Structures are given as structure tokens and as C-alpha cells.
């Protein structure tokens, strides 16, 4: 069967390799590659910078697969990998679709390199802005520096360069990033450059980790970067409903904008 649309799945910043979303997308008629950034097999345990060339190689490998029918690839991301996806779409060819879920509009935490040169410095965080709660977990929504402040504007990703389409997804109760504000910033930037290659969706009552549906709702857990338990936000029923809606939305968006030469397998939930 096939050919199928190609998708690069970025679950990269927690270390190691996560294949759950990639596996589910593959079962719905996509050729999906997910890659680790660090902390997997013989890779470094930690990193101090990110190289875009690594993802360029991954896309080239993905496009060579026999079952791939789309001329461009899709990229799907969440959290920190959201800004990596924006940079991939803005700097590399053959990216037709980018799904950004609860990330940032700037390059965060680690400087970004391409062809051995730094192309974006890192927007950093201030842990003194963490808000303690009675549960013992912290609210980290506002720990990142303001990307629109003059001293931080160099970290903003030039998404107006992207040729493909964006799907921006923000949870209104995200307590890890100010995701809705970042979406508003990106939409304003694209409009200012005369671009309309985007859709956006916001989910009231949903928290940070919007994943494929029917998994357990996770309101808080240990944060590897912060080194403390944090709140992810959301209310269980609203979060679950958002995941069901978004899962269908993602598949429809990818299929619509990653055309193949032959009919594709129809999406199932």
C-alpha cells in the first residue's frame, strides 16, 4: 500500500527516544521518523548546543524511504521541540507542514547552529520566577525571559521565511509556557510580513502536555530542567476533550497539506 505522507516527530528535549506518538501516526497511514537529541544509546547524556544539520539529515533519510509519497515532509512537535520545529521550517527546504504544540516563539535554552555557525542565541529562563503552590509543585508559566524584550529579540525565530504551513496549538491553562501569548506573537509576526500560511487553535482548560488521546491525564510531575516537581496545568475533562479533538485535527492538517501521488489510507481515531 501507499505511498504515504512523511512526518518527522520531535519528542526531543527530555532525553532518550519516545516513539508513542510516532507509532500511532504510523498506524494511521503516515511514514514517521522520530529522533533522539541526546541521552539515547551512545549519544551524549547532555548537550550544550543544538545543530540544525542533524535534522536536515533526518529529513533527507525520511524522504528516501520507499513508501514516502509526499514531496515535502511534516514536522510535529511539543514543548521545547516546538521552537526546534519552527527553526527547521524556517531554515530547511522540503518542510510542508509544521505542527507546533505549546512551545515558544523563540529559540530557547540552547544556542542553535547550522553549517557550523550559530544562527540563533538562546532565550534563557529565570527560576526565581517559579511560583510555589500548596501542592509542593511549582508553576513555571512565566520563568522564560520575554522574547519581545529588546535584549532578547535576536532569539526570535524568523518564521516568515517558512514556505510551508503552520498549525499553532496552545492550551490556555498551560502552566509550563505562556503558550497562548507565544501563538499571538507568531500570528502577529506572520501577518506583519504579509503571510497567511497558518491556522491556530486554543483549548480552554487544557494543560501543557497535549498528547494522543485516551492516555492518563498528568497534572504534575518532576521537571528534568527545573529539578523540581511542576504543574502542567489543565482540568482533566477539558484536557481529555482537547486531546481527542487535536488528534483528529493533526491528522487532517497533515493529510491536507502533504499531498501524495496516490490515495492514502483513511484516518481512524
Coordinates of C-alpha atoms in Angstrom, one line a residue:
X1 CA 0.0 0.0 0.0
X2 CA 0.9 3.6 -0.1
X3 CA 2.5 6.0 -0.9
X4 CA 2.1 7.8 2.4
X5 CA 2.9 11.3 3.7
X6 CA 6.2 11.7 5.6
X7 CA 6.4 13.1 9.1
X8 CA 9.3 13.9 11.4
X9 CA 8.2 13.6 15.0
X10 CA 10.2 15.7 17.5
X11 CA 10.0 14.4 21.1
X12 CA 13.5 15.5 21.8
X13 CA 14.2 17.6 24.8
X14 CA 13.5 15.1 27.7
X15 CA 16.5 12.9 26.6
X16 CA 16.1 9.5 25.1
X17 CA 13.7 8.4 22.4
X18 CA 9.9 8.4 22.6
X19 CA 8.1 6.6 19.8
X20 CA 4.5 6.5 21.1
X21 CA 3.1 9.4 19.0
X22 CA 5.1 8.4 16.0
X23 CA 3.8 4.8 16.3
X24 CA 0.2 5.9 16.5
X25 CA 0.7 8.3 13.5
X26 CA 2.3 5.4 11.5
X27 CA -0.8 3.2 12.3
X28 CA -2.9 5.9 10.6
X29 CA -1.1 6.0 7.3
X30 CA 2.0 8.1 7.7
X31 CA 5.7 7.3 7.4
X32 CA 7.1 8.6 10.6
X33 CA 10.6 9.1 11.8
X34 CA 11.3 10.2 15.4
X35 CA 14.8 11.1 16.5
X36 CA 16.6 11.5 19.8
X37 CA 18.6 14.6 20.5
X38 CA 20.6 13.2 23.5
X39 CA 20.6 10.6 26.2
X40 CA 19.9 7.6 23.9
X41 CA 22.2 4.6 23.3
X42 CA 25.7 6.0 22.7
X43 CA 24.6 9.7 22.4
X44 CA 25.8 12.3 24.8
X45 CA 24.0 12.4 28.2
X46 CA 23.6 16.2 27.9
X47 CA 24.2 18.8 25.3
X48 CA 25.2 22.5 25.3
X49 CA 24.0 23.4 21.8
X50 CA 21.7 22.1 19.0
X51 CA 22.8 21.6 15.4
X52 CA 20.1 22.0 12.7
X53 CA 22.2 19.8 10.4
X54 CA 21.2 16.8 12.4
X55 CA 17.5 17.4 11.5
X56 CA 18.4 18.1 7.9
X57 CA 20.0 14.6 7.7
X58 CA 16.9 13.1 9.3
X59 CA 14.6 14.7 6.7
X60 CA 16.8 13.5 3.9
X61 CA 16.8 10.0 5.3
X62 CA 13.0 10.1 5.7
X63 CA 12.4 11.3 2.2
X64 CA 14.4 8.4 0.8
X65 CA 12.0 5.7 2.2
X66 CA 10.2 3.7 -0.4
X67 CA 6.7 4.3 1.0
X68 CA 7.0 8.1 1.1
X69 CA 4.8 9.8 -1.4
X70 CA 4.8 13.4 -0.3
X71 CA 7.3 15.8 -1.9
X72 CA 7.6 17.7 1.4
X73 CA 7.6 16.4 5.0
X74 CA 5.6 17.4 8.0
X75 CA 7.1 18.2 11.4
X76 CA 5.2 17.7 14.7
X77 CA 6.5 19.0 18.0
X78 CA 5.6 19.8 21.6
X79 CA 7.2 22.0 24.3
X80 CA 10.9 22.7 23.7
X81 CA 10.8 20.8 20.4
X82 CA 8.3 23.4 19.2
X83 CA 11.0 26.0 18.7
X84 CA 13.2 23.4 17.0
X85 CA 10.3 22.7 14.6
X86 CA 9.9 26.4 13.9
X87 CA 13.7 26.7 13.1
X88 CA 13.5 23.6 10.9
X89 CA 10.6 25.0 8.9
X90 CA 12.3 28.4 8.6
X91 CA 15.7 27.3 7.6
X92 CA 15.5 23.9 5.8
X93 CA 13.8 23.1 2.4
X94 CA 11.1 20.5 1.9
X95 CA 9.1 21.2 5.1
X96 CA 5.5 21.5 4.0
X97 CA 3.7 21.4 7.4
X98 CA 4.7 22.2 10.9
X99 CA 2.6 21.3 13.9
X100 CA 3.6 23.4 17.0
X101 CA 2.1 22.4 20.3
X102 CA 2.6 24.5 23.5
X103 CA 6.1 25.7 22.7
X104 CA 7.8 29.1 22.4
X105 CA 8.2 31.6 19.6
X106 CA 11.9 32.0 20.3
X107 CA 14.9 29.6 20.4
X108 CA 15.1 28.5 24.0
X109 CA 17.7 27.2 26.4
X110 CA 20.4 26.1 23.9
X111 CA 22.0 28.1 21.1
X112 CA 21.2 26.8 17.6
X113 CA 23.8 26.1 14.9
X114 CA 23.7 25.4 11.2
X115 CA 26.6 24.7 8.9
X116 CA 29.0 25.2 11.9
X117 CA 27.7 28.8 12.6
X118 CA 25.4 29.9 15.3
X119 CA 22.2 31.2 13.8
X120 CA 20.2 31.8 17.0
X121 CA 21.2 32.5 20.6
X122 CA 19.2 31.0 23.4
X123 CA 16.3 32.7 25.3
X124 CA 17.0 31.8 28.9
X125 CA 14.9 31.3 32.0
X126 CA 14.8 32.7 35.5
X127 CA 14.0 30.1 38.1
X128 CA 13.4 32.8 40.7
X129 CA 10.1 33.4 38.9
X130 CA 8.8 29.9 39.8
X131 CA 5.6 30.2 41.8
X132 CA 5.3 27.7 44.7
X133 CA 1.9 26.1 45.4
X134 CA 0.3 24.3 48.3
X135 CA 0.7 21.0 46.5
X136 CA 4.5 21.4 46.6
X137 CA 4.7 21.6 42.8
X138 CA 5.7 24.9 41.1
X139 CA 4.0 27.0 38.5
X140 CA 6.6 27.7 35.8
X141 CA 4.5 29.6 33.3
X142 CA 6.5 32.8 33.5
X143 CA 10.0 31.6 34.1
X144 CA 11.2 32.3 30.5
X145 CA 12.6 35.7 29.7
X146 CA 10.4 37.9 27.5
X147 CA 11.3 37.1 23.9
X148 CA 9.9 40.5 22.7
X149 CA 12.2 42.5 25.0
X150 CA 14.8 44.4 23.1
X151 CA 17.7 42.4 24.6
X152 CA 16.1 39.1 23.6
X153 CA 14.8 39.8 20.1
X154 CA 17.7 38.1 18.5
X155 CA 16.3 34.8 19.8
X156 CA 13.1 35.1 17.9
X157 CA 12.7 32.6 15.1
X158 CA 12.2 34.2 11.6
X159 CA 9.1 32.0 10.8
X160 CA 8.2 34.4 8.0
X161 CA 10.9 32.6 5.9
X162 CA 9.0 29.3 6.1
X163 CA 7.4 28.1 2.8
X164 CA 5.1 25.5 4.4
X165 CA 2.1 25.8 6.6
X166 CA 1.8 26.1 10.4
X167 CA -0.7 24.7 12.8
X168 CA -0.2 26.5 16.1
X169 CA -1.8 24.8 19.1
X170 CA -2.0 26.4 22.6
X171 CA -3.5 25.3 25.8
X172 CA -5.0 28.2 27.7
X173 CA -4.2 26.6 31.1
X174 CA -0.6 25.7 30.2
X175 CA 1.4 26.3 33.3
X176 CA 4.8 25.4 31.7
X177 CA 4.9 28.1 29.0
X178 CA 2.8 31.1 28.2
X179 CA 1.8 29.3 25.0
X180 CA -1.2 31.3 24.1
X181 CA 0.8 34.6 24.2
X182 CA 3.5 33.0 22.0
X183 CA 0.9 32.0 19.4
X184 CA -0.4 35.5 19.4
X185 CA 3.2 36.8 18.9
X186 CA 3.7 34.4 16.0
X187 CA 0.4 35.2 14.3
X188 CA 1.2 38.9 14.5
X189 CA 4.7 38.4 13.1
X190 CA 3.4 36.4 10.1
X191 CA 0.6 39.0 9.4
X192 CA 3.2 41.8 9.6
X193 CA 5.1 40.0 6.8
X194 CA 2.0 39.5 4.7
X195 CA 1.9 35.8 5.4
X196 CA -1.3 33.8 5.9
X197 CA 0.2 30.3 5.9
X198 CA -1.1 29.3 9.4
X199 CA -4.0 28.1 11.4
X200 CA -4.3 28.3 15.2
X201 CA -6.4 26.6 17.8
X202 CA -6.6 27.3 21.5
X203 CA -8.0 24.9 24.1
X204 CA -9.6 26.4 27.3
X205 CA -9.0 24.2 30.3
X206 CA -6.2 22.2 28.7
X207 CA -2.7 21.8 30.2
X208 CA 0.8 21.7 28.7
X209 CA 1.1 18.0 27.6
X210 CA -1.4 17.6 24.8
X211 CA -0.7 14.1 23.6
X212 CA -2.6 11.4 21.6
X213 CA -5.9 10.8 23.4
X214 CA -7.0 8.2 26.0
X215 CA -3.8 8.2 28.0
X216 CA -3.8 9.2 31.7
X217 CA -4.1 12.9 32.5
X218 CA -0.8 14.1 34.1
X219 CA -1.4 17.4 36.1
X220 CA 2.1 17.5 37.5
X221 CA 5.4 15.6 37.6
X222 CA 9.2 16.1 38.1
X223 CA 10.8 18.6 35.6
X224 CA 14.2 17.5 34.5
X225 CA 15.4 21.0 33.7
X226 CA 14.0 22.7 36.7
X227 CA 14.9 19.8 39.0
X228 CA 11.6 20.1 41.0
X229 CA 8.0 19.0 40.7
X230 CA 6.0 21.3 38.5
X231 CA 2.4 21.8 37.5
X232 CA 1.5 21.2 33.9
X233 CA -2.0 22.8 34.2
X234 CA -5.4 21.8 32.8
X235 CA -8.6 20.3 34.1
X236 CA -9.0 16.6 33.5
X237 CA -12.2 16.5 31.4
X238 CA -11.3 19.6 29.3
X239 CA -7.8 18.3 28.7
X240 CA -9.0 14.9 27.6
X241 CA -11.5 16.5 25.2
X242 CA -8.8 18.7 23.8
X243 CA -6.6 15.7 23.1
X244 CA -9.4 13.9 21.2
X245 CA -10.2 17.0 19.1
X246 CA -6.5 17.8 18.4
X247 CA -5.6 14.2 17.4
X248 CA -8.1 14.4 14.6
X249 CA -7.1 17.9 13.7
X250 CA -3.4 17.0 13.4
X251 CA -4.1 14.1 11.0
X252 CA -6.5 16.2 8.9
X253 CA -4.0 19.0 8.7
X254 CA -1.1 16.7 7.7
X255 CA -3.1 14.9 5.0
X256 CA -4.5 18.2 3.6
X257 CA -1.1 19.8 3.1
X258 CA 1.2 16.8 2.4
X259 CA -0.1 15.6 -0.9
X260 CA 0.8 12.2 -2.3
X261 CA 0.5 10.8 -5.8
X262 CA -2.0 8.1 -4.8
X263 CA -4.9 7.8 -2.4
X264 CA -3.8 7.5 1.2
X265 CA -5.1 5.3 4.0
X266 CA -8.2 6.9 5.6
X267 CA -7.6 8.3 9.1
X268 CA -9.1 6.4 12.0
X269 CA -9.1 7.6 15.6

